[in-house]
CSV table of C-alpha atoms in Angstrom, one decimal:
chain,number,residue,atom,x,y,z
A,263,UNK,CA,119.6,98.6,160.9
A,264,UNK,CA,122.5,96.5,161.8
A,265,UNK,CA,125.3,95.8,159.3
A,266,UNK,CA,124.4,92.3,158.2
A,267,UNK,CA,121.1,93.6,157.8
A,268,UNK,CA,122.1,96.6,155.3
A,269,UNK,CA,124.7,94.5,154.1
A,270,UNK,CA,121.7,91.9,152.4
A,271,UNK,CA,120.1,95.1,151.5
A,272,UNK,CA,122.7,96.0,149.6
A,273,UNK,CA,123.3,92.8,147.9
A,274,UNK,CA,119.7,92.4,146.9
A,275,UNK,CA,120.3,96.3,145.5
A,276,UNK,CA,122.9,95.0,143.3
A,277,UNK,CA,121.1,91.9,142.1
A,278,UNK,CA,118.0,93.2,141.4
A,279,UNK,CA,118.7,94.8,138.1
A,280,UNK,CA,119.8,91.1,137.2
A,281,UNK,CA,117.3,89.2,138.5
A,282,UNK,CA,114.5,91.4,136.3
A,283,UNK,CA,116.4,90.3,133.1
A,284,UNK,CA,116.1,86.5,134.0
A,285,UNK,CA,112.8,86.2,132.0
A,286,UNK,CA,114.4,87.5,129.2
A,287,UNK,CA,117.6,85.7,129.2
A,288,UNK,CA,115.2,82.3,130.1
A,289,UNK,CA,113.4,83.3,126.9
A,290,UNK,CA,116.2,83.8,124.6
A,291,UNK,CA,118.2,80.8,126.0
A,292,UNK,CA,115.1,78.5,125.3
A,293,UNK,CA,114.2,79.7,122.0
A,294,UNK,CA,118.0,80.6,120.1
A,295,UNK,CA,120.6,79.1,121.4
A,296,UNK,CA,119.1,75.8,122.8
A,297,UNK,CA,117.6,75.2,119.1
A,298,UNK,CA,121.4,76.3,117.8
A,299,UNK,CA,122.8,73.7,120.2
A,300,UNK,CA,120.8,71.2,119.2
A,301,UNK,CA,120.9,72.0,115.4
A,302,UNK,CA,124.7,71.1,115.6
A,303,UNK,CA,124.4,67.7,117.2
A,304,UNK,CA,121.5,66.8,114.9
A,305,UNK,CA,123.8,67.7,112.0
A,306,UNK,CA,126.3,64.7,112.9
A,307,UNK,CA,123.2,62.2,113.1
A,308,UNK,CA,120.9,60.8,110.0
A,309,UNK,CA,117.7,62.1,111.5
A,310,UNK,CA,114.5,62.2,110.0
A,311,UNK,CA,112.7,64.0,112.2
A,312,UNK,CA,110.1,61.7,114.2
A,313,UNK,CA,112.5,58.8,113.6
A,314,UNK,CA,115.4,57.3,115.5
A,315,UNK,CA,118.1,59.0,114.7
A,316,UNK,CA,122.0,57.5,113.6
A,317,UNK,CA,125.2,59.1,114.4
A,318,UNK,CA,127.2,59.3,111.2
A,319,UNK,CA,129.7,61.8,112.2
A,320,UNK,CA,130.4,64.3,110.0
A,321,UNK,CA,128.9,62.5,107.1
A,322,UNK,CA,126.1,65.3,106.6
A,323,UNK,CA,129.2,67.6,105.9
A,324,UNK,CA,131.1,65.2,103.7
A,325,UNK,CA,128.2,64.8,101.3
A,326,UNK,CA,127.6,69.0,101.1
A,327,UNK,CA,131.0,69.0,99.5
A,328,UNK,CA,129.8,66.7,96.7
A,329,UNK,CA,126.4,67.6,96.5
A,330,UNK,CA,125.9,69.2,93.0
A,331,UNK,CA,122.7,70.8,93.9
A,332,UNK,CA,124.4,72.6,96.7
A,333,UNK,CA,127.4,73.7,94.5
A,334,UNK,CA,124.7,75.3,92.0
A,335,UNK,CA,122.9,76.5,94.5
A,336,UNK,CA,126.1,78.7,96.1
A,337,UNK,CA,126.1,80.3,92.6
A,338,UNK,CA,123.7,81.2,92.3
A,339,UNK,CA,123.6,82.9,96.0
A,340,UNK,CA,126.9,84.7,95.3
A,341,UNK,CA,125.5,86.3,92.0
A,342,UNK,CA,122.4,87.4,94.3
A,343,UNK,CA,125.0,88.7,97.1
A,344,UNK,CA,127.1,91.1,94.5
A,345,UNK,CA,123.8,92.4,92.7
A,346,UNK,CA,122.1,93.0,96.5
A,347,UNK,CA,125.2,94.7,97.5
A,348,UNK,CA,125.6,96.8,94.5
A,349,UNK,CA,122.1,97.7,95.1
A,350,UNK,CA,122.0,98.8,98.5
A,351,UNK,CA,125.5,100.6,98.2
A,352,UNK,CA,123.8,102.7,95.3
A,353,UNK,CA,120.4,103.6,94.7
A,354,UNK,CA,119.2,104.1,98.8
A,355,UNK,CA,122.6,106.0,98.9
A,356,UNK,CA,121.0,108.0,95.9
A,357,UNK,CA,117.6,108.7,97.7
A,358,UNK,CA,118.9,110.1,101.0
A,359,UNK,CA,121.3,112.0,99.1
A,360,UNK,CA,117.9,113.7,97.5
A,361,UNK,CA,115.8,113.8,101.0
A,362,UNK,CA,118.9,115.7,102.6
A,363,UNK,CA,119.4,118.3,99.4
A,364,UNK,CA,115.7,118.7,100.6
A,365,UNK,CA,116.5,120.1,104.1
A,366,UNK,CA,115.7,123.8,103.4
A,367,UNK,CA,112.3,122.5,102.5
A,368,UNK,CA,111.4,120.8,105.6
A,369,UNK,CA,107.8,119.7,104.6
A,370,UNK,CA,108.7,117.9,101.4
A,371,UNK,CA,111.8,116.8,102.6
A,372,UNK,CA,108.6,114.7,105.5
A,373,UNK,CA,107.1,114.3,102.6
A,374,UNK,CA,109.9,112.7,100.5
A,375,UNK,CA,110.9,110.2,103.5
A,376,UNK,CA,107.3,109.1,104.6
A,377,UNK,CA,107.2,108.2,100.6
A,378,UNK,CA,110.2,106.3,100.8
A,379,UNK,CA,109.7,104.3,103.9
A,380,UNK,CA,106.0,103.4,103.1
A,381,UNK,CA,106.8,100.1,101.0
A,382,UNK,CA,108.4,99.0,104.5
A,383,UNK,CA,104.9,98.6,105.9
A,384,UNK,CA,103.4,96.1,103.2
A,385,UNK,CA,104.3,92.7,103.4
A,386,UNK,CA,106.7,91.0,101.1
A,387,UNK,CA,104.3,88.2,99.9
A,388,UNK,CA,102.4,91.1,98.4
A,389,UNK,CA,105.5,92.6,96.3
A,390,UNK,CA,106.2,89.2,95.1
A,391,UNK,CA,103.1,88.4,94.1
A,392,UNK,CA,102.5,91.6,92.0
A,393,UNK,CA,105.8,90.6,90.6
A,394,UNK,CA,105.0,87.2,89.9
A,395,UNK,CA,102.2,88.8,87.7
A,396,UNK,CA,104.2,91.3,86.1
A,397,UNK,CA,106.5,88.3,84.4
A,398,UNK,CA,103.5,85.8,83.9
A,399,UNK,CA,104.2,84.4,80.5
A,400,UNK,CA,100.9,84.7,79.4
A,401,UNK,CA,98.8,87.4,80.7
A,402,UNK,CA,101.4,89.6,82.7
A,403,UNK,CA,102.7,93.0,82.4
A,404,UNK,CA,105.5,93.1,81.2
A,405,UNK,CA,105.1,91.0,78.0
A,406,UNK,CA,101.6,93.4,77.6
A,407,UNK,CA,104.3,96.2,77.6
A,408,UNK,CA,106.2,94.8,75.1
A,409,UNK,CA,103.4,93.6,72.8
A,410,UNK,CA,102.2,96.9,73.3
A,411,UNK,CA,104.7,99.0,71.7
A,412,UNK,CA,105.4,96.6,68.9
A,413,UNK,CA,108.5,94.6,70.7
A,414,UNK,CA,106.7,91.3,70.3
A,415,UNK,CA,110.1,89.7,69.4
A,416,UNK,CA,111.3,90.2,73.2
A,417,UNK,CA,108.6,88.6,75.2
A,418,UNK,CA,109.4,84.9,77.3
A,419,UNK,CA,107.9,83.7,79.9
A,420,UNK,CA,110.5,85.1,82.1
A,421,UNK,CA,110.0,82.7,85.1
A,422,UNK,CA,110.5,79.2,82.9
A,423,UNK,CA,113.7,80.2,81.0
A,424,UNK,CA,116.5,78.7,83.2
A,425,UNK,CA,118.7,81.2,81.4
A,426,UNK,CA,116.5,84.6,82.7
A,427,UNK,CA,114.7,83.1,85.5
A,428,UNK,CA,117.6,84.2,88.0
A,429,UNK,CA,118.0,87.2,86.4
A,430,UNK,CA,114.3,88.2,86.9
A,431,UNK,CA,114.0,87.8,90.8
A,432,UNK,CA,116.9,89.9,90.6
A,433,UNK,CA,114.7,92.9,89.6
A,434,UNK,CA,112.2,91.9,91.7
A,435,UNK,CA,111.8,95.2,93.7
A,436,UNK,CA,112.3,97.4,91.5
A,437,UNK,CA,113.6,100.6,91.9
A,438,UNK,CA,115.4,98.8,94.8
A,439,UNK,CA,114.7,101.9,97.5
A,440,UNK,CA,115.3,100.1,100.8
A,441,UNK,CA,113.8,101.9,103.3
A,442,UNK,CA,115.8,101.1,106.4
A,443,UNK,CA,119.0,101.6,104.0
A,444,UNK,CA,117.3,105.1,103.4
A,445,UNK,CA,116.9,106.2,107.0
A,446,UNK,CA,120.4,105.1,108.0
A,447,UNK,CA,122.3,107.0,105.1
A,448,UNK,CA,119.8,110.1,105.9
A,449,UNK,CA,120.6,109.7,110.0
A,450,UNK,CA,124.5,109.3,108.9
A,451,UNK,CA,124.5,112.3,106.8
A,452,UNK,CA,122.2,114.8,108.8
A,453,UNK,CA,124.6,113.9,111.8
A,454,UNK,CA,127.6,115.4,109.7
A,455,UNK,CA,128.8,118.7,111.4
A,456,UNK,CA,127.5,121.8,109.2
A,457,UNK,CA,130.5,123.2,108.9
A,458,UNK,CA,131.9,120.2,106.8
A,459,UNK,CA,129.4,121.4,104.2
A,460,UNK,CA,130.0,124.7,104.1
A,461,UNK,CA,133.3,124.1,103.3
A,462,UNK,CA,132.0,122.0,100.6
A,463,UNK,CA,130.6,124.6,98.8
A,464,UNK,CA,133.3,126.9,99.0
A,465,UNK,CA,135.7,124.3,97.5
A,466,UNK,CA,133.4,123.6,94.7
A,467,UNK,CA,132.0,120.4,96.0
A,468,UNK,CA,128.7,120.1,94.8
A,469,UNK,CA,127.1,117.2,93.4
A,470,UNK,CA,127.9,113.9,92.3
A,471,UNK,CA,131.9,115.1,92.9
A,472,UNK,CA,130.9,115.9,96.8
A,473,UNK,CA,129.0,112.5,97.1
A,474,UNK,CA,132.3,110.8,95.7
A,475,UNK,CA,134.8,112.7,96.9
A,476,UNK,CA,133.1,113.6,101.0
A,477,UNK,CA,130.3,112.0,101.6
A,478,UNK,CA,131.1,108.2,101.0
A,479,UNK,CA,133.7,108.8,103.7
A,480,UNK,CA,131.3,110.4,105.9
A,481,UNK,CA,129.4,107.5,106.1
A,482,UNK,CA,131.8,104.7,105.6
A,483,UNK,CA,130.1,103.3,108.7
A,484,UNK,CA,126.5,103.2,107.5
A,485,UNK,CA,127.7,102.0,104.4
A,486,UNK,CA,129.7,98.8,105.8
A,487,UNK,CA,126.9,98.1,108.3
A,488,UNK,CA,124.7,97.8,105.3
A,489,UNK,CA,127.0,95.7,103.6
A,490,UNK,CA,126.9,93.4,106.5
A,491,UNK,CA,123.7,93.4,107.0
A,492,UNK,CA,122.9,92.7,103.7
A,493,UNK,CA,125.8,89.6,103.6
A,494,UNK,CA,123.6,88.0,106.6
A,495,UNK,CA,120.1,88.2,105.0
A,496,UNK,CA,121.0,86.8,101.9
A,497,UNK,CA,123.1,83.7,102.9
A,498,UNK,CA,120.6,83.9,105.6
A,499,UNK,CA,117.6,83.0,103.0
A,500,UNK,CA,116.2,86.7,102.8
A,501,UNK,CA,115.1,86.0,98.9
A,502,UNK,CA,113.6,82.9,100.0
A,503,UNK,CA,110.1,84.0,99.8
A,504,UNK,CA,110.8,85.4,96.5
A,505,UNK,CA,112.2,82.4,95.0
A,506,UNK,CA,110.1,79.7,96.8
A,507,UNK,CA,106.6,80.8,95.5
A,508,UNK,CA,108.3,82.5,92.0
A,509,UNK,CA,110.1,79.5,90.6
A,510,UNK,CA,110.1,77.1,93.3
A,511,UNK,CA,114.0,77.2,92.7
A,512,UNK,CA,113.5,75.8,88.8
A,513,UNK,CA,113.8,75.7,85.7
A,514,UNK,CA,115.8,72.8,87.3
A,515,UNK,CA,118.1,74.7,89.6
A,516,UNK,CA,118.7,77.4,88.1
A,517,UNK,CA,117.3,79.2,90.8
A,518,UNK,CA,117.9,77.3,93.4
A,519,UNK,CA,119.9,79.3,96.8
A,520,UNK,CA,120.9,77.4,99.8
A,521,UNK,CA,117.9,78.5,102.1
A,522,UNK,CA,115.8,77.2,100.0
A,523,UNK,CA,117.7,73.8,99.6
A,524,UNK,CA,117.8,73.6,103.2
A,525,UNK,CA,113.8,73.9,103.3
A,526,UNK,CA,113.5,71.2,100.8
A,527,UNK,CA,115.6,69.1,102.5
A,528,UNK,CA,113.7,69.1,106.3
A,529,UNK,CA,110.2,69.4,105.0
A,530,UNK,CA,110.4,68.0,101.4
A,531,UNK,CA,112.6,65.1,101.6
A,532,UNK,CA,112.1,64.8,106.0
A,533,UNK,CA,115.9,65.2,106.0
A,534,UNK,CA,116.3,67.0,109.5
A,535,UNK,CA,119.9,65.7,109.9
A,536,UNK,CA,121.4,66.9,106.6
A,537,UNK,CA,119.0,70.0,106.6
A,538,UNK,CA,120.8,71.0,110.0
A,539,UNK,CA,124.6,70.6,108.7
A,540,UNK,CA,123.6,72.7,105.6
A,541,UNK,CA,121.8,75.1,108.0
A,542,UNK,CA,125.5,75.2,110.4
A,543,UNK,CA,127.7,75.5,107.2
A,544,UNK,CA,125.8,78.9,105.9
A,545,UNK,CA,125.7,80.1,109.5
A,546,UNK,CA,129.9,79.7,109.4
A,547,UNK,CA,129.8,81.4,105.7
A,548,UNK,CA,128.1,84.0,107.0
A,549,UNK,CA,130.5,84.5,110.3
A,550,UNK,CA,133.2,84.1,107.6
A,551,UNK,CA,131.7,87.2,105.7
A,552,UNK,CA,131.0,89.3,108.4
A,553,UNK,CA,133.9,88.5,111.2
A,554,UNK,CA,135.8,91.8,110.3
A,555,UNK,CA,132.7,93.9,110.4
A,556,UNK,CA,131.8,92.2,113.7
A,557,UNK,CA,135.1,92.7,115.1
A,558,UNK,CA,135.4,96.2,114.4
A,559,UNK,CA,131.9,96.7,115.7
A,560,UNK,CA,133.0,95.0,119.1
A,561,UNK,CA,135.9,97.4,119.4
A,562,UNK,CA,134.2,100.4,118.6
A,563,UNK,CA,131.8,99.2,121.7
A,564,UNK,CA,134.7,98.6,124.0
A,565,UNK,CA,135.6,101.7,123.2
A,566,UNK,CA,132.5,103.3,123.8
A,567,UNK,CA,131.8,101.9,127.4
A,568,UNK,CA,135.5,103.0,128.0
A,569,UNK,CA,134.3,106.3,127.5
A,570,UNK,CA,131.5,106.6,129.5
């Protein structure tokens, strides 16, 4: 072979690689960040979807800032956001905890996590609608409950008081045991040297004191990726299934959250331009959020390919 000959040889070696992942880079180029792209020109223009559409600059963002609606429906996102946290900072912490006391019992500690993780398989419509029928005013659960054991006095219709309505999705998944939070708190304390544990117990470290005291900062990692994680989905929209077929967003607005404002906007009211500036300003909330998480996860990769 001569050398220009095993020189392209070469070169093609080298590009190959590359040129297999041009499908997928085609495919995520086309169908993210084209539709991002044109999201935020759309969002300077008064478009209403098959219509002509009118720049108006940053009009769309001027009237976010005075929209009451929008400023109720923050609120009511931010009290979501600190219960979600709480939640997924607690009781899935609380479950692997159990599952790894389990791991001198290897069968039910299977057991234990297949139980956990099998919600993750049923849909979500299918929670929400056996929730929606637990807090039906008339015939549901919960007020049958309470009837039952003589607490007439306390039964509403949960859903159409603007004063519990929020409140109520807020339980909706109840007892809250996320699966994947489960399996990422189990995998982040299973990969903790044995050692560390041993040491544990001949210090006295047993319990809730050894979950406060050592394992929370065995697993600060898991933990703030979960934060993060759950920061995105819920500025994101990830209760707006929940709150789209349980209230709608009402009484009024009282539980009303930004995805679902932006929904309302592009398909109820055919207000693509304004629906794509709200859609841009809870994408740059979120990156506000989550930029320190996302930095330190981009240094802990540098790092990581430094290594190798």
């Amino acid at each position: 072979m001569t050398p220009k000959r095993r020189r392209t040889a070469n070169l093609i070696d080298r590009l190959f690689p590359y040129l297999l992942l041009v499908p997928a880079f085609t495919l995520v180029i086309t169908l993210n960040y084209i539709p991002i792209g044109e999201s935020v020109i759309r969002s300077l223009y008064d478009w209403r979807g098959g219509s002509q559409a009118t720049f108006i600059g940053l009009t769309n963002f001027k009237e976010i800032f005075r929209d009451m609606i929008f400023r109720v429906s923050m609120s009511n996102m931010f009290k979501l956001l600190v219960v979600q946290v709480a939640i997924v900072l607690t009781i899935p912490l609380l479950a692997a905890e159990y599952i790894f006391r389990l791991k001198h019992h290897p069968g039910l500690q299977n057991a234990f996590r297949i139980l956990f993780v099998l919600p993750m398989v049923v849909p979500r419509i299918v929670i929400v609608l056996i929730w929606q029928f637990i807090y039906d005013g008339d015939v549901g659960l919960l007020n049958g409950i309470l009837n039952s054991i003589g607490l007439s006095g306390l039964t509403r219709a949960w859903l159409d008081d603007p004063r519990l309505a929020l409140y109520a999705i807020m339980f909706v998944g109840f007892p809250w045991v996320s699966g994947v939070a489960t399996l990422l708190y189990l995998a982040g304390l299973e990969n903790v040297e044995s050692t560390i544990w041993d040491s544990c117990e001949m210090d006295g470290a047993r319990g809730l004191r050894r979950v406060l005291t050592v394992d929370i900062h065995l697993i600060l990692g898991q933990l703030r990726t979960m934060v993060i994680l759950t920061i995105i989905e819920i500025i994101g929209g990830y209760m707006f299934v929940d709150i789209l077929v349980l209230t709608g967003g009402g009484p009024g607005w009282a539980t009303m959250v930004p995805g679902l404002y932006l929904y309302e906007n592009a398909f109820g009211y055919s207000r693509m331009g304004y629906a794509c500036a709200l859609g841009l300003t809870l994408s740059l909330i979120a990156l506000l959020f989550t930029a320190r998480g996302y930095l330190e996860a981009v240094t802990m990769t540098r790092l990581a390919l430094g290594g190798v």
